[in-house]
mmCIF file of C-alpha atoms in Angstrom:
data_model
loop_
_atom_site.group_PDB
_atom_site.id
_atom_site.type_symbol
_atom_site.label_atom_id
_atom_site.label_comp_id
_atom_site.label_asym_id
_atom_site.label_seq_id
_atom_site.Cartn_x
_atom_site.Cartn_y
_atom_site.Cartn_z
ATOM 1 C CA MET A 4 80.541 126.993 10.481
ATOM 2 C CA LEU A 5 80.339 124.126 12.988
ATOM 3 C CA GLU A 6 83.477 124.681 15.052
ATOM 4 C CA PRO A 7 82.068 127.544 17.186
ATOM 5 C CA PHE A 8 79.236 125.258 18.295
ATOM 6 C CA ARG A 9 81.730 122.839 19.873
ATOM 7 C CA GLY A 10 82.432 125.439 22.518
ATOM 8 C CA MET A 11 78.792 126.248 23.140
ATOM 9 C CA GLY A 12 76.492 124.784 25.767
ATOM 10 C CA GLU A 13 72.874 125.845 26.318
ATOM 11 C CA PRO A 14 72.609 129.125 28.266
ATOM 12 C CA GLY A 15 69.092 128.592 29.657
ATOM 13 C CA ALA A 16 69.642 125.204 31.266
ATOM 14 C CA ASP A 17 73.250 126.021 32.186
ATOM 15 C CA ALA A 18 72.091 129.068 34.151
ATOM 16 C CA VAL A 19 69.585 126.937 36.090
ATOM 17 C CA ILE A 20 72.190 124.339 37.045
ATOM 18 C CA HIS A 21 74.743 126.970 38.010
ATOM 19 C CA LYS A 22 72.223 128.654 40.303
ATOM 20 C CA ILE A 23 71.159 125.372 41.904
ATOM 21 C CA PHE A 24 74.744 124.525 42.796
ATOM 22 C CA ALA A 25 75.479 128.089 43.915
ATOM 23 C CA ASP A 26 72.441 128.002 46.226
ATOM 24 C CA ASN A 27 73.391 124.535 47.532
ATOM 25 C CA GLU A 28 70.144 122.994 46.299
ATOM 26 C CA VAL A 29 71.823 119.986 44.704
ATOM 27 C CA GLU A 30 69.286 117.524 46.098
ATOM 28 C CA THR A 31 66.606 119.153 43.966
ATOM 29 C CA VAL A 32 68.418 118.532 40.718
ATOM 30 C CA ASN A 33 69.269 115.015 41.912
ATOM 31 C CA GLN A 34 65.551 114.307 42.356
ATOM 32 C CA ILE A 35 64.797 115.650 38.877
ATOM 33 C CA LEU A 36 67.543 113.579 37.274
ATOM 34 C CA LYS A 37 66.533 110.454 39.213
ATOM 35 C CA SER A 38 63.023 110.919 37.851
ATOM 36 C CA ILE A 39 64.472 110.323 34.391
ATOM 37 C CA GLN A 40 65.619 106.851 35.497
ATOM 38 C CA SER A 41 62.468 106.090 37.459
ATOM 39 C CA ASN A 42 60.340 107.517 34.629
ATOM 40 C CA THR A 43 58.121 109.644 36.832
ATOM 41 C CA GLN A 44 56.483 112.695 35.375
ATOM 42 C CA ILE A 45 56.368 114.738 38.529
ATOM 43 C CA VAL A 46 59.205 117.021 39.560
ATOM 44 C CA PRO A 47 59.678 117.977 43.224
ATOM 45 C CA ALA A 48 56.663 119.850 44.598
ATOM 46 C CA GLU A 49 58.758 122.619 46.137
ATOM 47 C CA MET A 50 61.147 123.506 43.370
ATOM 48 C CA PRO A 51 63.615 126.379 43.427
ATOM 49 C CA ASP A 52 62.309 129.375 41.504
ATOM 50 C CA ALA A 53 64.998 128.891 38.860
ATOM 51 C CA VAL A 54 63.730 125.379 38.038
ATOM 52 C CA GLU A 55 60.075 126.363 38.059
ATOM 53 C CA ASP A 56 60.764 129.323 35.779
ATOM 54 C CA TYR A 57 62.798 127.120 33.461
ATOM 55 C CA LEU A 58 59.997 124.553 33.156
ATOM 56 C CA ASN A 59 57.397 127.241 32.486
ATOM 57 C CA GLN A 60 59.519 129.104 29.952
ATOM 58 C CA THR A 61 60.710 126.163 27.854
ATOM 59 C CA ASP A 62 57.528 124.174 27.198
ATOM 60 C CA ASP A 63 55.898 126.291 24.451
ATOM 61 C CA TRP A 64 55.654 125.131 20.859
ATOM 62 C CA PRO A 65 57.872 127.064 18.451
ATOM 63 C CA ALA A 66 55.991 129.390 16.115
ATOM 64 C CA TRP A 67 57.024 127.358 13.071
ATOM 65 C CA ALA A 68 55.700 124.004 14.385
ATOM 66 C CA ASP A 69 53.094 122.363 12.140
ATOM 67 C CA PRO A 70 50.531 120.308 14.126
ATOM 68 C CA ASP A 71 49.501 118.289 11.061
ATOM 69 C CA LYS A 72 53.078 117.242 10.381
ATOM 70 C CA VAL A 73 53.594 116.329 14.021
ATOM 71 C CA ARG A 74 50.491 114.117 13.995
ATOM 72 C CA LEU A 75 51.633 112.423 10.769
ATOM 73 C CA GLY A 76 55.068 111.817 12.281
ATOM 74 C CA GLU A 77 53.488 110.314 15.395
ATOM 75 C CA ARG A 78 51.309 108.018 13.279
ATOM 76 C CA LEU A 79 54.378 106.885 11.368
ATOM 77 C CA PHE A 80 56.105 105.999 14.630
ATOM 78 C CA GLN A 81 52.994 104.241 15.885
ATOM 79 C CA ARG A 82 53.043 102.107 12.741
ATOM 80 C CA TYR A 83 56.768 101.452 12.371
ATOM 81 C CA GLY A 84 58.108 102.276 15.804
ATOM 82 C CA MET A 85 59.449 98.821 16.568
ATOM 83 C CA GLN A 86 61.493 98.789 13.375
ATOM 84 C CA MET A 87 62.653 102.328 14.197
ATOM 85 C CA THR A 88 63.641 101.145 17.669
ATOM 86 C CA LEU A 89 65.801 98.442 16.109
ATOM 87 C CA ALA A 90 67.536 101.155 14.050
ATOM 88 C CA TYR A 91 68.075 103.176 17.219
ATOM 89 C CA PHE A 92 70.016 100.290 18.766
ATOM 90 C CA THR A 93 71.921 99.327 15.615
ATOM 91 C CA TRP A 94 72.471 102.641 13.806
ATOM 92 C CA SER A 95 71.869 105.671 16.038
ATOM 93 C CA LEU A 96 74.007 104.563 18.977
ATOM 94 C CA PRO A 97 76.911 103.168 16.917
ATOM 95 C CA CYS A 98 77.053 106.437 14.983
ATOM 96 C CA CYS A 99 77.259 108.364 18.265
ATOM 97 C CA TYR A 100 80.116 106.131 19.407
ATOM 98 C CA ALA A 101 82.025 106.785 16.157
ATOM 99 C CA TRP A 102 82.491 110.471 17.059
ATOM 100 C CA ALA A 103 85.755 110.288 18.998
ATOM 101 C CA LYS A 104 85.305 113.585 20.855
ATOM 102 C CA ALA A 105 81.692 112.940 21.820
ATOM 103 C CA ALA A 106 82.507 109.384 22.917
ATOM 104 C CA LYS A 107 85.038 110.853 25.326
ATOM 105 C CA VAL A 108 82.233 112.433 27.376
ATOM 106 C CA LEU A 109 80.283 109.184 27.539
ATOM 107 C CA THR A 110 83.187 107.289 29.086
ATOM 108 C CA TRP A 111 84.530 110.083 31.286
ATOM 109 C CA THR A 112 83.001 108.975 34.575
ATOM 110 C CA GLY A 113 83.989 105.312 34.151
ATOM 111 C CA GLY A 114 81.760 102.291 34.706
ATOM 112 C CA ILE A 115 81.260 101.880 30.962
ATOM 113 C CA ASP A 116 79.000 98.812 31.102
ATOM 114 C CA LYS A 117 76.693 100.339 33.695
ATOM 115 C CA ASN A 118 76.641 103.756 32.026
ATOM 116 C CA VAL A 119 76.047 102.393 28.526
ATOM 117 C CA HIS A 120 73.154 100.263 29.739
ATOM 118 C CA ARG A 121 71.622 103.209 31.583
ATOM 119 C CA ARG A 122 71.988 105.530 28.584
ATOM 120 C CA ILE A 123 70.398 102.941 26.280
ATOM 121 C CA ILE A 124 67.386 102.669 28.569
ATOM 122 C CA GLU A 125 67.043 106.409 29.191
ATOM 123 C CA THR A 126 67.318 107.297 25.519
ATOM 124 C CA ALA A 127 64.894 104.560 24.474
ATOM 125 C CA GLN A 128 62.443 105.891 27.052
ATOM 126 C CA PHE A 129 62.962 109.426 25.777
ATOM 127 C CA VAL A 130 62.230 108.378 22.176
ATOM 128 C CA LEU A 131 59.023 106.588 23.163
ATOM 129 C CA ASP A 132 57.872 109.504 25.329
ATOM 130 C CA VAL A 133 58.342 112.186 22.692
ATOM 131 C CA MET A 134 57.043 110.161 19.746
ATOM 132 C CA ALA A 135 53.971 108.601 21.375
ATOM 133 C CA GLU A 136 50.625 110.121 20.488
ATOM 134 C CA GLY A 137 50.275 113.454 22.309
ATOM 135 C CA GLY A 138 53.836 113.378 23.625
ATOM 136 C CA LEU A 139 54.643 116.746 22.079
ATOM 137 C CA GLU A 140 51.386 118.427 23.009
ATOM 138 C CA PRO A 141 51.571 121.300 25.521
ATOM 139 C CA LYS A 142 52.490 119.788 28.919
ATOM 140 C CA GLY A 143 52.830 116.404 27.190
ATOM 141 C CA PHE A 144 54.888 113.621 28.731
ATOM 142 C CA GLY A 145 57.465 113.935 25.977
ATOM 143 C CA VAL A 146 57.874 117.670 26.507
ATOM 144 C CA ARG A 147 58.592 117.205 30.212
ATOM 145 C CA THR A 148 61.032 114.374 29.466
ATOM 146 C CA ALA A 149 62.893 116.595 26.971
ATOM 147 C CA GLN A 150 63.105 119.384 29.538
ATOM 148 C CA LYS A 151 64.655 117.018 32.083
ATOM 149 C CA ILE A 152 67.122 115.658 29.513
ATOM 150 C CA ARG A 153 68.110 119.275 28.816
ATOM 151 C CA LEU A 154 68.911 119.734 32.512
ATOM 152 C CA LEU A 155 70.837 116.451 32.511
ATOM 153 C CA HIS A 156 73.059 117.730 29.708
ATOM 154 C CA ALA A 157 73.656 120.963 31.628
ATOM 155 C CA THR A 158 74.646 118.933 34.697
ATOM 156 C CA ILE A 159 77.148 116.958 32.607
ATOM 157 C CA ARG A 160 78.647 120.214 31.342
ATOM 158 C CA TYR A 161 78.859 121.543 34.903
ATOM 159 C CA HIS A 162 80.696 118.527 36.302
ATOM 160 C CA VAL A 163 82.864 117.362 33.405
ATOM 161 C CA GLY A 164 83.732 120.904 32.366
ATOM 162 C CA ARG A 165 85.211 121.548 35.814
ATOM 163 C CA ASP A 166 87.436 118.506 35.741
ATOM 164 C CA PRO A 167 91.005 119.800 35.251
ATOM 165 C CA LYS A 168 91.743 116.753 33.103
ATOM 166 C CA TRP A 169 89.081 117.740 30.540
ATOM 167 C CA ARG A 170 90.832 119.342 27.535
ATOM 168 C CA ALA A 171 88.199 121.748 26.246
ATOM 169 C CA SER A 172 90.548 123.273 23.656
ATOM 170 C CA GLU A 173 90.919 119.835 22.053
ATOM 171 C CA TRP A 174 87.567 118.152 22.690
ATOM 172 C CA GLY A 175 85.213 121.121 23.012
ATOM 173 C CA THR A 176 82.666 121.851 25.711
ATOM 174 C CA PRO A 177 81.204 118.617 27.133
ATOM 175 C CA ALA A 178 77.726 117.916 25.729
ATOM 176 C CA ASN A 179 78.090 120.778 23.271
ATOM 177 C CA GLN A 180 75.719 122.013 20.586
ATOM 178 C CA GLU A 181 77.362 120.177 17.676
ATOM 179 C CA ASP A 182 77.192 116.858 19.506
ATOM 180 C CA HIS A 183 73.568 117.512 20.470
ATOM 181 C CA VAL A 184 72.369 118.229 16.945
ATOM 182 C CA ALA A 185 74.366 115.256 15.635
ATOM 183 C CA THR A 186 72.648 112.984 18.153
ATOM 184 C CA LEU A 187 69.270 114.450 17.205
ATOM 185 C CA LEU A 188 69.952 113.601 13.555
ATOM 186 C CA THR A 189 70.687 109.960 14.414
ATOM 187 C CA LEU A 190 67.055 109.799 15.511
ATOM 188 C CA ALA A 191 65.477 112.149 12.954
ATOM 189 C CA LEU A 192 66.964 110.382 9.915
ATOM 190 C CA VAL A 193 65.958 106.843 10.920
ATOM 191 C CA PRO A 194 63.355 106.419 8.109
ATOM 192 C CA ARG A 195 66.087 107.022 5.532
ATOM 193 C CA VAL A 196 68.271 104.363 7.170
ATOM 194 C CA LEU A 197 65.468 101.786 7.287
ATOM 195 C CA THR A 198 65.306 101.778 3.492
ATOM 196 C CA LYS A 199 68.446 99.609 3.726
ATOM 197 C CA LEU A 200 66.232 96.959 5.325
ATOM 198 C CA GLY A 201 63.676 97.042 2.534
ATOM 199 C CA MET A 202 61.250 99.612 3.943
ATOM 200 C CA ASP A 203 59.922 102.474 1.868
ATOM 201 C CA PHE A 204 58.667 105.876 3.029
ATOM 202 C CA SER A 205 57.230 108.737 1.036
ATOM 203 C CA ARG A 206 59.042 112.054 1.125
ATOM 204 C CA ASP A 207 56.067 113.531 3.003
ATOM 205 C CA GLU A 208 56.366 110.825 5.673
ATOM 206 C CA GLU A 209 60.098 111.366 6.073
ATOM 207 C CA ASP A 210 59.544 115.112 6.223
ATOM 208 C CA ALA A 211 56.833 114.779 8.876
ATOM 209 C CA TYR A 212 58.991 112.473 10.998
ATOM 210 C CA PHE A 213 61.889 114.905 10.721
ATOM 211 C CA HIS A 214 59.578 117.781 11.642
ATOM 212 C CA CYS A 215 58.721 116.023 14.908
ATOM 213 C CA TRP A 216 62.404 115.844 15.740
ATOM 214 C CA ARG A 217 62.916 119.468 14.787
ATOM 215 C CA VAL A 218 60.284 120.340 17.399
ATOM 216 C CA ILE A 219 62.032 118.050 19.880
ATOM 217 C CA GLY A 220 65.334 119.787 19.092
ATOM 218 C CA HIS A 221 63.677 123.059 20.061
ATOM 219 C CA TYR A 222 62.682 121.591 23.437
ATOM 220 C CA LEU A 223 66.213 120.254 23.934
ATOM 221 C CA GLY A 224 67.654 123.734 23.517
ATOM 222 C CA ILE A 225 69.519 123.216 20.248
ATOM 223 C CA HIS A 226 70.628 126.595 18.906
ATOM 224 C CA GLU A 227 68.206 128.033 16.367
ATOM 225 C CA ALA A 228 71.009 128.658 13.868
ATOM 226 C CA LEU A 229 72.101 125.021 14.080
ATOM 227 C CA LEU A 230 68.703 123.321 14.011
ATOM 228 C CA PRO A 231 68.086 122.161 10.405
ATOM 229 C CA ARG A 232 65.198 123.858 8.621
ATOM 230 C CA ASP A 233 64.106 120.843 6.588
ATOM 231 C CA LEU A 234 65.075 117.324 5.610
ATOM 232 C CA GLU A 235 67.481 118.427 2.867
ATOM 233 C CA ASP A 236 69.234 120.777 5.270
ATOM 234 C CA ALA A 237 69.414 117.951 7.829
ATOM 235 C CA GLU A 238 71.021 115.538 5.373
ATOM 236 C CA GLN A 239 73.669 118.105 4.403
ATOM 237 C CA LEU A 240 74.419 118.848 8.052
ATOM 238 C CA TRP A 241 74.700 115.131 8.794
ATOM 239 C CA GLU A 242 77.309 114.615 6.084
ATOM 240 C CA ALA A 243 79.305 117.631 7.289
ATOM 241 C CA ILE A 244 79.366 116.347 10.880
ATOM 242 C CA GLN A 245 80.333 112.845 9.780
ATOM 243 C CA GLN A 246 83.286 114.232 7.859
ATOM 244 C CA ARG A 247 84.362 116.278 10.876
ATOM 245 C CA GLN A 248 83.841 113.897 13.755
ATOM 246 C CA VAL A 249 84.043 110.207 12.738
ATOM 247 C CA ARG A 250 87.428 109.023 13.993
ATOM 248 C CA PRO A 251 88.658 105.771 15.597
ATOM 249 C CA SER A 252 88.954 105.950 19.383
ATOM 250 C CA GLU A 253 89.393 103.639 22.339
ATOM 251 C CA ASP A 254 86.288 105.193 23.884
ATOM 252 C CA GLY A 255 84.178 104.389 20.826
ATOM 253 C CA VAL A 256 85.418 100.801 20.781
ATOM 254 C CA ALA A 257 84.673 100.342 24.488
ATOM 255 C CA LEU A 258 81.173 101.799 24.141
ATOM 256 C CA THR A 259 80.404 99.635 21.114
ATOM 257 C CA THR A 260 81.650 96.497 22.835
ATOM 258 C CA ALA A 261 79.331 97.241 25.765
ATOM 259 C CA LEU A 262 76.425 97.922 23.387
ATOM 260 C CA VAL A 263 76.920 94.670 21.477
ATOM 261 C CA GLU A 264 77.117 92.678 24.702
ATOM 262 C CA TYR A 265 73.943 94.362 25.920
ATOM 263 C CA LEU A 266 72.109 93.478 22.699
ATOM 264 C CA LYS A 267 73.276 89.879 22.950
ATOM 265 C CA LEU A 268 71.832 89.706 26.454
ATOM 266 C CA ARG A 269 68.475 90.991 25.200
ATOM 267 C CA ILE A 270 68.185 88.576 22.271
ATOM 268 C CA PRO A 271 67.187 85.150 23.663
ATOM 269 C CA GLY A 272 69.571 82.243 23.206
ATOM 270 C CA THR A 273 73.079 82.319 21.729
ATOM 271 C CA MET A 274 72.632 81.157 18.143
ATOM 272 C CA MET A 275 71.474 84.656 17.086
ATOM 273 C CA ASP A 276 74.137 86.629 18.948
ATOM 274 C CA GLY A 277 75.738 87.700 15.678
ATOM 275 C CA ILE A 278 72.565 89.295 14.320
ATOM 276 C CA ALA A 279 73.214 92.505 16.270
ATOM 277 C CA VAL A 280 76.655 92.933 14.701
ATOM 278 C CA ALA A 281 75.360 91.969 11.259
ATOM 279 C CA THR A 282 72.591 94.567 11.477
ATOM 280 C CA ILE A 283 75.000 97.284 12.632
ATOM 281 C CA ARG A 284 77.235 96.514 9.651
ATOM 282 C CA GLU A 285 74.259 96.599 7.312
ATOM 283 C CA LEU A 286 73.012 99.986 8.497
ATOM 284 C CA CYS A 287 76.215 101.892 9.320
ATOM 285 C CA SER A 288 78.783 103.229 6.884
ATOM 286 C CA PRO A 289 82.189 101.526 6.608
ATOM 287 C CA ALA A 290 83.758 104.618 8.182
ATOM 288 C CA VAL A 291 81.576 104.196 11.275
ATOM 289 C CA THR A 292 82.097 100.446 11.670
ATOM 290 C CA GLU A 293 85.868 100.942 11.321
ATOM 291 C CA ALA A 294 85.910 103.793 13.836
ATOM 292 C CA ILE A 295 84.079 101.752 16.484
ATOM 293 C CA GLY A 296 86.164 98.617 15.902
ATOM 294 C CA LEU A 297 83.112 96.470 15.200
ATOM 295 C CA GLU A 298 83.799 92.755 15.441
ATOM 296 C CA ARG A 299 83.483 90.561 12.373
ATOM 297 C CA THR A 300 80.132 89.056 11.528
ATOM 298 C CA ASP A 301 79.454 85.340 11.778
ATOM 299 C CA TRP A 302 77.011 83.212 9.788
ATOM 300 C CA THR A 303 74.142 85.500 10.808
ATOM 301 C CA GLN A 304 75.238 87.998 8.149
ATOM 302 C CA HIS A 305 73.463 85.710 5.692
ATOM 303 C CA LEU A 306 70.191 86.468 7.476
ATOM 304 C CA MET A 307 70.250 90.093 6.320
ATOM 305 C CA LYS A 308 68.694 89.351 2.949
ATOM 306 C CA PRO A 309 65.723 87.491 4.495
ATOM 307 C CA LEU A 310 65.444 90.234 7.121
ATOM 308 C CA ARG A 311 65.218 92.883 4.376
ATOM 309 C CA TRP A 312 62.530 90.794 2.705
ATOM 310 C CA MET A 313 60.546 90.565 5.958
ATOM 311 C CA PHE A 314 60.771 94.319 6.452
ATOM 312 C CA TYR A 315 59.617 94.829 2.871
ATOM 313 C CA LEU A 316 56.642 92.528 3.401
ATOM 314 C CA SER A 317 55.849 94.280 6.670
ATOM 315 C CA ASP A 318 55.896 97.640 4.901
ATOM 316 C CA GLU A 319 53.685 96.434 2.053
ATOM 317 C CA THR A 320 51.173 94.547 4.176
ATOM 318 C CA GLN A 321 51.315 96.283 7.551
ATOM 319 C CA ASP A 322 47.586 96.979 7.612
ATOM 320 C CA ARG A 323 46.510 93.630 6.199
ATOM 321 C CA ALA A 324 48.888 91.026 7.571
ATOM 322 C CA GLY A 325 49.708 91.647 11.188
ATOM 323 C CA PHE A 326 51.466 88.291 11.422
ATOM 324 C CA VAL A 327 54.128 89.310 8.897
ATOM 325 C CA ALA A 328 54.584 92.638 10.673
ATOM 326 C CA LYS A 329 55.126 90.816 13.946
ATOM 327 C CA ILE A 330 57.817 88.615 12.424
ATOM 328 C CA SER A 331 59.701 91.544 10.915
ATOM 329 C CA ALA A 332 59.660 93.399 14.247
ATOM 330 C CA SER A 333 60.504 90.423 16.462
ATOM 331 C CA LEU A 334 64.020 91.621 17.248
ATOM 332 C CA SER A 335 62.717 95.018 18.296
ATOM 333 C CA ARG A 336 60.044 93.423 20.452
ATOM 334 C CA LYS A 337 62.583 91.290 22.296
ATOM 335 C CA LEU A 338 64.752 94.334 22.897
ATOM 336 C CA LEU A 339 61.828 96.381 24.176
ATOM 337 C CA GLU A 340 60.576 93.597 26.404
ATOM 338 C CA GLY A 341 64.094 93.118 27.728
ATOM 339 C CA LEU A 342 64.178 96.718 28.879
ATOM 340 C CA HIS A 343 61.495 95.895 31.453
ATOM 341 C CA THR A 344 63.943 93.712 33.337
ATOM 342 C CA SER A 345 67.028 95.843 32.777
ATOM 343 C CA GLU A 346 69.427 96.690 35.543
ATOM 344 C CA THR A 347 72.257 99.207 35.420
ATOM 345 C CA GLY A 348 74.168 98.213 38.508
ATOM 346 C CA GLY A 349 71.992 100.281 40.784
ATOM 347 C CA GLY A 350 68.859 98.178 40.681
ATOM 348 C CA ARG A 351 66.026 97.646 38.269
ATOM 349 C CA VAL A 352 65.202 100.525 35.942
ATOM 350 C CA THR A 353 61.569 101.362 35.278
ATOM 351 C CA PHE A 354 60.790 101.406 31.567
ATOM 352 C CA ARG A 355 57.367 102.555 30.465
ATOM 353 C CA ILE A 356 55.852 101.965 27.048
ATOM 354 C CA PRO A 357 53.048 104.493 26.432
ATOM 355 C CA ARG A 358 49.665 102.803 26.227
ATOM 356 C CA SER A 359 48.975 103.900 22.645
ATOM 357 C CA LEU A 360 52.193 102.178 21.540
ATOM 358 C CA GLN A 361 51.523 99.061 23.657
ATOM 359 C CA GLU A 362 48.273 98.584 21.773
ATOM 360 C CA SER A 363 49.737 99.284 18.333
ATOM 361 C CA TRP A 364 52.721 96.978 18.871
ATOM 362 C CA ASN A 365 50.860 94.277 20.832
ATOM 363 C CA LEU A 366 53.144 94.649 23.821
ATOM 364 C CA GLY A 367 52.502 94.387 27.526
ATOM 365 C CA GLY A 368 53.279 97.431 29.678
ATOM 366 C CA SER A 369 55.107 97.561 32.954
#
């Protein structure tokens, strides 16, 4: 069932990128892709017709989208987004690095440290844009960000796929449909993962959060036949992909090493350096931690029980005891604040926290 999707890109965005390069309008796509890093909403004023048509034709809600579920999912993120962000750093990304074939694409162009740092920032920005209040509304900031990410993936397929060293018969099409839906699931299934840290969500809340990501998957161009219909379907698909793709690889180890070092830089001081590794071990399966060659935990592994207790208290008293909620989300806050001063080797990267989330999480914007 899944194997054909490894050879499949996304025809709509691929056609746009092919035409841009054929017409020698590369600077246009460069401006669009740079706007992902600089976090600007506006695309070039004088766009090629192919890009303008693409933007106009890919920003409509799917017929099956449920506005009430989307709003509930957004409220859930507004309430627990900092804890979800922690899971993004310590579960979503490590899982992506455990897929040996997908990890190959991420390391293909070299400069692992710089590229990992940039991808962390860009993906974190993407998550905040799409899940902030109104992000998925027509012409919303999140919709435009998803459209640009879709073009970015098409550009990766264009360049890497033309490299004679890329073994498509073995690794599949770069940035293929299976890898895309797998990555989507690392974000859509975060509430389930956070139960390991003592949090509790109703099935309706999990379903609403997943529904948001199903809508996002539509904007990202994930094939309709591959996009899970509901949470149960998503969980079954996740297990199937894990069985197929989790394998040890040098690329996965290198990416994880860069991720762990990045997290250590973002957590103040050195005494708590091990907490990133301990949290990854707590959230990820043994198969994943083995595949990515995760280093052993130090004394900070003993902090996981108190951390689960803090998350539990935060969940139970979120509306009544903001102080407890702040403690439980302190790691996430430090990581988010650290993104404001992040550099990827090419200068400072702009990272914007939507105002509605700044207020909910008591954070300062940039």
